[in-house]
Tab-separated table of C-alpha atoms in Angstrom:
chain	number	residue	atom	x	y	z
Z	1	UNK	CA	18.749	36.493	13.164
Z	2	UNK	CA	16.627	39.668	13.338
Z	3	UNK	CA	16.549	41.450	16.678
Z	4	UNK	CA	13.263	41.776	18.509
Z	5	UNK	CA	12.621	45.337	17.400
Z	6	UNK	CA	13.213	44.552	13.705
Z	7	UNK	CA	10.810	41.620	13.925
Z	8	UNK	CA	8.186	43.776	15.643
Z	9	UNK	CA	8.527	46.606	13.135
Z	10	UNK	CA	8.288	44.223	10.155
Z	11	UNK	CA	5.170	42.591	11.555
Z	12	UNK	CA	3.635	45.999	12.215
Z	13	UNK	CA	4.489	47.529	8.848
Z	14	UNK	CA	3.826	44.517	6.613
Z	15	UNK	CA	0.989	42.683	8.421
Z	16	UNK	CA	-0.410	45.383	10.720
Z	17	UNK	CA	0.247	43.069	13.666
Z	18	UNK	CA	1.234	44.576	17.018
Z	19	UNK	CA	2.630	41.717	19.108
Z	20	UNK	CA	2.104	41.657	22.857
Z	21	UNK	CA	4.320	38.582	23.121
Z	22	UNK	CA	7.011	36.978	20.940
Z	23	UNK	CA	8.470	33.589	21.886
Z	24	UNK	CA	11.298	32.103	19.856
Z	25	UNK	CA	10.856	28.439	18.958
Z	26	UNK	CA	13.748	25.954	19.076
Z	27	UNK	CA	15.757	26.239	15.868
Z	28	UNK	CA	14.965	23.807	13.078
Z	29	UNK	CA	17.558	22.858	10.471
Z	30	UNK	CA	16.231	24.998	7.639
Z	31	UNK	CA	14.493	27.970	9.298
Z	32	UNK	CA	13.902	30.069	12.409
Z	33	UNK	CA	10.512	30.464	14.028
Z	34	UNK	CA	8.565	32.469	16.588
Z	35	UNK	CA	5.141	32.190	18.181
Z	36	UNK	CA	3.406	35.537	18.359
Z	37	UNK	CA	0.427	36.834	20.279
Z	38	UNK	CA	-1.263	39.914	18.810
Z	39	UNK	CA	-4.571	40.905	20.388
Z	40	UNK	CA	-6.704	37.779	20.831
Z	41	UNK	CA	-4.941	35.915	17.999
Z	42	UNK	CA	-1.859	33.709	17.889
Z	43	UNK	CA	0.471	33.387	14.926
Z	44	UNK	CA	3.633	31.621	13.793
Z	45	UNK	CA	6.347	33.648	12.058
Z	46	UNK	CA	9.009	31.835	10.046
Z	47	UNK	CA	12.255	33.132	8.637
Z	48	UNK	CA	14.272	31.321	5.993
Z	49	UNK	CA	17.345	32.257	3.991
Z	50	UNK	CA	16.730	34.465	0.970
Z	51	UNK	CA	17.479	31.679	-1.507
Z	52	UNK	CA	14.662	29.584	-0.049
Z	53	UNK	CA	11.979	32.266	-0.440
Z	54	UNK	CA	10.233	30.583	-3.372
Z	55	UNK	CA	10.243	27.112	-1.743
Z	56	UNK	CA	8.800	28.662	1.416
Z	57	UNK	CA	6.049	30.290	-0.632
Z	58	UNK	CA	5.398	26.892	-2.225
Z	59	UNK	CA	5.056	25.500	1.299
Z	60	UNK	CA	2.560	28.218	2.201
Z	61	UNK	CA	0.441	27.399	-0.856
Z	62	UNK	CA	0.749	23.702	0.033
Z	63	UNK	CA	-0.707	24.539	3.454
Z	64	UNK	CA	-3.667	26.187	1.733
Z	65	UNK	CA	-4.029	23.044	-0.400
Z	66	UNK	CA	-4.100	20.862	2.720
Z	67	UNK	CA	-6.715	23.072	4.326
Z	68	UNK	CA	-8.814	22.664	1.192
Z	69	UNK	CA	-8.571	18.896	1.762
Z	70	UNK	CA	-9.801	19.399	5.355
Z	71	UNK	CA	-6.390	18.628	6.828
Z	72	UNK	CA	-5.507	20.946	9.699
Z	73	UNK	CA	-2.604	23.204	8.720
Z	74	UNK	CA	-1.520	26.709	9.587
Z	75	UNK	CA	-3.293	29.320	7.462
Z	76	UNK	CA	-0.885	31.675	5.664
Z	77	UNK	CA	-1.530	35.348	6.418
Z	78	UNK	CA	-0.825	37.603	3.475
Z	79	UNK	CA	0.795	41.002	3.922
Z	80	UNK	CA	-1.134	44.245	3.558
Z	81	UNK	CA	0.082	44.246	-0.061
Z	82	UNK	CA	-1.176	40.696	-0.626
Z	83	UNK	CA	2.222	38.949	-0.629
Z	84	UNK	CA	2.922	35.598	1.014
Z	85	UNK	CA	6.384	36.611	2.240
Z	86	UNK	CA	8.485	39.696	2.851
Z	87	UNK	CA	12.186	40.025	2.167
Z	88	UNK	CA	14.178	41.329	5.151
Z	89	UNK	CA	17.879	41.889	5.736
Z	90	UNK	CA	17.997	38.468	7.416
Z	91	UNK	CA	15.926	36.466	4.931
Z	92	UNK	CA	12.329	35.871	3.868
Z	93	UNK	CA	9.638	36.184	6.548
Z	94	UNK	CA	6.180	34.575	6.511
Z	95	UNK	CA	3.283	34.564	8.973
Z	96	UNK	CA	0.647	31.875	9.566
Z	97	UNK	CA	-2.263	31.618	11.960
Z	98	UNK	CA	-1.300	29.220	14.700
Z	99	UNK	CA	-3.355	26.076	15.048
Z	100	UNK	CA	-4.715	25.507	18.566
Z	101	UNK	CA	-3.016	22.917	20.726
Z	102	UNK	CA	0.370	21.904	22.054
Z	103	UNK	CA	3.482	20.919	20.127
Z	104	UNK	CA	4.056	17.193	19.779
Z	105	UNK	CA	6.774	15.722	21.967
Z	106	UNK	CA	9.078	13.575	19.839
Z	107	UNK	CA	10.144	11.545	22.897
Z	108	UNK	CA	6.612	10.445	23.746
Z	109	UNK	CA	5.496	7.158	22.066
Z	110	UNK	CA	1.885	8.295	21.560
Z	111	UNK	CA	2.967	11.634	20.152
Z	112	UNK	CA	5.350	9.781	17.860
Z	113	UNK	CA	2.420	7.812	16.451
Z	114	UNK	CA	0.559	11.049	15.688
Z	115	UNK	CA	3.717	12.608	14.274
Z	116	UNK	CA	4.308	9.768	11.825
Z	117	UNK	CA	0.640	9.465	10.930
Z	118	UNK	CA	0.292	13.189	10.167
Z	119	UNK	CA	3.446	13.179	8.053
Z	120	UNK	CA	2.034	10.255	6.101
Z	121	UNK	CA	-1.322	11.988	5.654
Z	122	UNK	CA	0.406	15.145	4.413
Z	123	UNK	CA	2.505	13.163	1.921
Z	124	UNK	CA	-0.620	11.411	0.646
Z	125	UNK	CA	-2.642	14.627	0.350
Z	126	UNK	CA	0.120	16.453	-1.548
Z	127	UNK	CA	0.460	13.784	-4.229
Z	128	UNK	CA	-0.117	15.707	-7.467
Z	129	UNK	CA	0.331	19.145	-5.863
Z	130	UNK	CA	2.179	21.539	-8.169
Z	131	UNK	CA	3.717	24.974	-7.623
Z	132	UNK	CA	6.488	26.801	-9.538
Z	133	UNK	CA	8.384	27.407	-6.294
Z	134	UNK	CA	8.815	23.725	-5.477
Z	135	UNK	CA	12.556	23.105	-5.474
Z	136	UNK	CA	13.770	19.803	-6.961
Z	137	UNK	CA	15.669	17.639	-4.487
Z	138	UNK	CA	19.408	18.209	-4.830
Z	139	UNK	CA	22.277	16.334	-3.277
Z	140	UNK	CA	25.038	18.129	-1.403
Z	141	UNK	CA	28.168	19.371	-3.135
Z	142	UNK	CA	31.065	17.312	-1.708
Z	143	UNK	CA	33.533	19.787	-3.241
Z	144	UNK	CA	32.207	22.786	-1.283
Z	145	UNK	CA	35.134	24.780	0.207
Z	146	UNK	CA	33.692	24.955	3.744
Z	147	UNK	CA	33.956	21.167	4.075
Z	148	UNK	CA	37.635	21.698	4.898
Z	149	UNK	CA	36.479	22.809	8.366
Z	150	UNK	CA	37.168	19.330	9.820
Z	151	UNK	CA	39.431	16.511	8.529
Z	152	UNK	CA	36.605	13.960	8.553
Z	153	UNK	CA	33.903	16.161	7.069
Z	154	UNK	CA	34.469	16.036	3.311
Z	155	UNK	CA	34.821	12.241	3.265
Z	156	UNK	CA	31.665	11.800	5.338
Z	157	UNK	CA	29.619	14.058	3.049
Z	158	UNK	CA	31.055	12.470	-0.106
Z	159	UNK	CA	30.263	8.969	1.190
Z	160	UNK	CA	26.679	9.886	2.061
Z	161	UNK	CA	26.163	11.540	-1.344
Z	162	UNK	CA	27.601	8.524	-3.194
Z	163	UNK	CA	25.328	6.131	-1.279
Z	164	UNK	CA	22.248	8.287	-1.957
Z	165	UNK	CA	23.174	8.524	-5.640
Z	166	UNK	CA	23.413	4.726	-5.909
Z	167	UNK	CA	20.047	4.397	-4.179
Z	168	UNK	CA	18.252	6.827	-6.468
Z	169	UNK	CA	19.777	5.226	-9.571
Z	170	UNK	CA	19.206	1.570	-8.670
Z	171	UNK	CA	15.948	1.695	-6.675
Z	172	UNK	CA	12.522	2.878	-7.720
Z	173	UNK	CA	11.580	5.371	-5.023
Z	174	UNK	CA	8.303	7.143	-4.342
Z	175	UNK	CA	8.688	10.830	-5.131
Z	176	UNK	CA	6.414	13.639	-4.029
Z	177	UNK	CA	6.270	16.937	-2.140
Z	178	UNK	CA	8.724	17.134	0.756
Z	179	UNK	CA	8.176	19.168	3.895
Z	180	UNK	CA	11.962	19.266	4.240
Z	181	UNK	CA	12.126	19.833	8.007
Z	182	UNK	CA	9.352	17.771	9.673
Z	183	UNK	CA	10.388	18.029	13.316
Z	184	UNK	CA	7.857	17.039	15.987
Z	185	UNK	CA	7.745	20.743	16.836
Z	186	UNK	CA	6.095	21.433	13.456
Z	187	UNK	CA	3.003	19.431	14.510
Z	188	UNK	CA	0.410	20.123	17.202
Z	189	UNK	CA	-2.285	18.233	19.070
Z	190	UNK	CA	-5.441	20.007	20.228
Z	191	UNK	CA	-6.435	18.262	23.499
Z	192	UNK	CA	-9.971	19.670	23.293
Z	193	UNK	CA	-10.741	18.072	19.922
Z	194	UNK	CA	-8.134	15.305	19.727
Z	195	UNK	CA	-7.128	16.613	16.282
Z	196	UNK	CA	-3.530	16.818	15.137
Z	197	UNK	CA	-2.303	19.335	12.620
Z	198	UNK	CA	0.707	20.755	10.834
Z	199	UNK	CA	1.863	24.238	11.819
Z	200	UNK	CA	3.618	24.865	8.498
Z	201	UNK	CA	4.832	23.053	5.374
Z	202	UNK	CA	8.450	24.160	5.557
Z	203	UNK	CA	10.390	25.225	2.486
Z	204	UNK	CA	8.700	22.684	0.279
Z	205	UNK	CA	10.427	20.790	-2.497
Z	206	UNK	CA	10.094	17.554	-4.421
Z	207	UNK	CA	12.077	14.375	-3.894
Z	208	UNK	CA	11.970	10.860	-2.427
Z	209	UNK	CA	9.429	10.864	0.380
Z	210	UNK	CA	11.617	8.630	2.531
Z	211	UNK	CA	13.971	11.604	2.899
Z	212	UNK	CA	11.270	13.398	4.914
Z	213	UNK	CA	10.842	10.275	7.042
Z	214	UNK	CA	14.619	10.163	7.562
Z	215	UNK	CA	14.580	13.806	8.670
Z	216	UNK	CA	11.872	13.013	11.232
Z	217	UNK	CA	13.771	9.936	12.440
Z	218	UNK	CA	16.900	12.065	12.903
Z	219	UNK	CA	14.913	14.494	15.055
Z	220	UNK	CA	13.604	11.542	17.082
Z	221	UNK	CA	17.164	10.461	17.862
Z	222	UNK	CA	17.616	7.659	15.333
Z	223	UNK	CA	15.765	4.472	14.336
Z	224	UNK	CA	16.181	2.895	17.771
Z	225	UNK	CA	14.122	5.767	19.233
Z	226	UNK	CA	11.619	6.146	16.387
Z	227	UNK	CA	9.656	2.896	16.290
Z	228	UNK	CA	6.272	4.486	16.987
Z	229	UNK	CA	6.960	7.276	14.510
Z	230	UNK	CA	7.667	4.732	11.774
Z	231	UNK	CA	4.588	2.688	12.682
Z	232	UNK	CA	2.437	5.803	12.400
Z	233	UNK	CA	3.905	6.653	9.013
Z	234	UNK	CA	3.492	3.123	7.639
Z	235	UNK	CA	-0.206	3.247	8.561
Z	236	UNK	CA	-0.926	6.463	6.667
Z	237	UNK	CA	1.851	7.282	4.195
Z	238	UNK	CA	2.115	6.408	0.494
Z	239	UNK	CA	5.527	4.684	0.802
Z	240	UNK	CA	5.508	0.899	1.044
Z	241	UNK	CA	7.174	-0.907	3.941
Z	242	UNK	CA	9.818	-2.564	1.722
Z	243	UNK	CA	10.899	0.751	0.219
Z	244	UNK	CA	10.929	2.394	3.633
Z	245	UNK	CA	13.108	-0.333	5.118
Z	246	UNK	CA	15.549	-0.288	2.196
Z	247	UNK	CA	15.895	3.467	1.697
Z	248	UNK	CA	15.713	4.776	5.260
Z	249	UNK	CA	19.288	3.910	6.357
Z	250	UNK	CA	20.805	5.523	3.264
Z	251	UNK	CA	18.711	8.690	3.457
Z	252	UNK	CA	19.158	8.957	7.211
Z	253	UNK	CA	22.900	8.968	6.607
Z	254	UNK	CA	22.372	11.697	4.019
Z	255	UNK	CA	20.249	13.720	6.443
Z	256	UNK	CA	23.016	13.677	9.028
Z	257	UNK	CA	25.451	14.703	6.295
Z	258	UNK	CA	23.153	17.680	5.628
Z	259	UNK	CA	23.321	18.541	9.344
Z	260	UNK	CA	27.122	18.409	9.188
Z	261	UNK	CA	27.246	20.405	5.940
Z	262	UNK	CA	25.112	23.222	7.343
Z	263	UNK	CA	26.799	23.206	10.748
Z	264	UNK	CA	30.150	23.719	9.011
Z	265	UNK	CA	28.649	26.490	6.896
Z	266	UNK	CA	27.425	28.232	10.059
Z	267	UNK	CA	30.601	27.416	12.039
Z	268	UNK	CA	28.554	25.550	14.664
Z	269	UNK	CA	30.873	23.187	16.533
Z	270	UNK	CA	28.059	21.630	18.597
Z	271	UNK	CA	26.087	20.753	15.475
Z	272	UNK	CA	29.192	19.347	13.819
Z	273	UNK	CA	29.969	17.160	16.825
Z	274	UNK	CA	26.443	15.777	16.954
Z	275	UNK	CA	26.401	15.042	13.221
Z	276	UNK	CA	29.799	13.342	13.377
Z	277	UNK	CA	28.675	11.104	16.232
Z	278	UNK	CA	25.547	10.078	14.307
Z	279	UNK	CA	27.429	9.448	11.052
Z	280	UNK	CA	30.127	7.380	12.738
Z	281	UNK	CA	27.464	5.163	14.323
Z	282	UNK	CA	26.046	4.195	10.900
Z	283	UNK	CA	27.183	1.259	8.809
Z	284	UNK	CA	28.895	1.917	5.495
């Protein structure tokens, strides 16, 4: 993670932004984020690993596409040189104008409805969107060396990958553009207008749309805590109810395997413990 001074100097040199305030946002699975005040304006800065630079740029262009469809989304701010991102020692950094409003609360039933509905609207609006940086959906490597970190880990990842492989081979799933990390924190509600919007499009890729729904459900605490989220998505998203019901358990298991995989990679014992608990609670 960049220290405060490195972040400030990069923003100043690359975007000519002089922050008066920088507030770190809670960590998402795939990126780090900050909310920044510079003069009268507010921004969101996002940092992702170097290998995800092109998918993040695809997500920034996807945000511009959504704005062109009159869907509220953070506006990417290009650097002084006209680039969408900047490579730093800690990864690729991007800046977007922050939408007005408060972050959605994933524990609140009404906010969950808006969360699911907005995710569905975004999926629908990005049908047909193309960008060379969109990364095809890839399953985890169950042979990765770092999965030796815990005795249970490799078997859990291998089982989740095998189940997802069977699903994608035997079922006809709806594919499209994935946000990849659609936490409630990535969405906002403007109390003055009643409008909800998406702060950013993540490191966008393509894959089965139910995987995005599974990621959101994981952030909500599991299906038993995500009923309103799922209702909101069913009302607005392009995935049918039958497909959602059939694919969600399998892809939720895969999402928790991704949590475990990355927690082991980062040597995060808390993340590993949480992922193990979730995986052991699932059938199969």
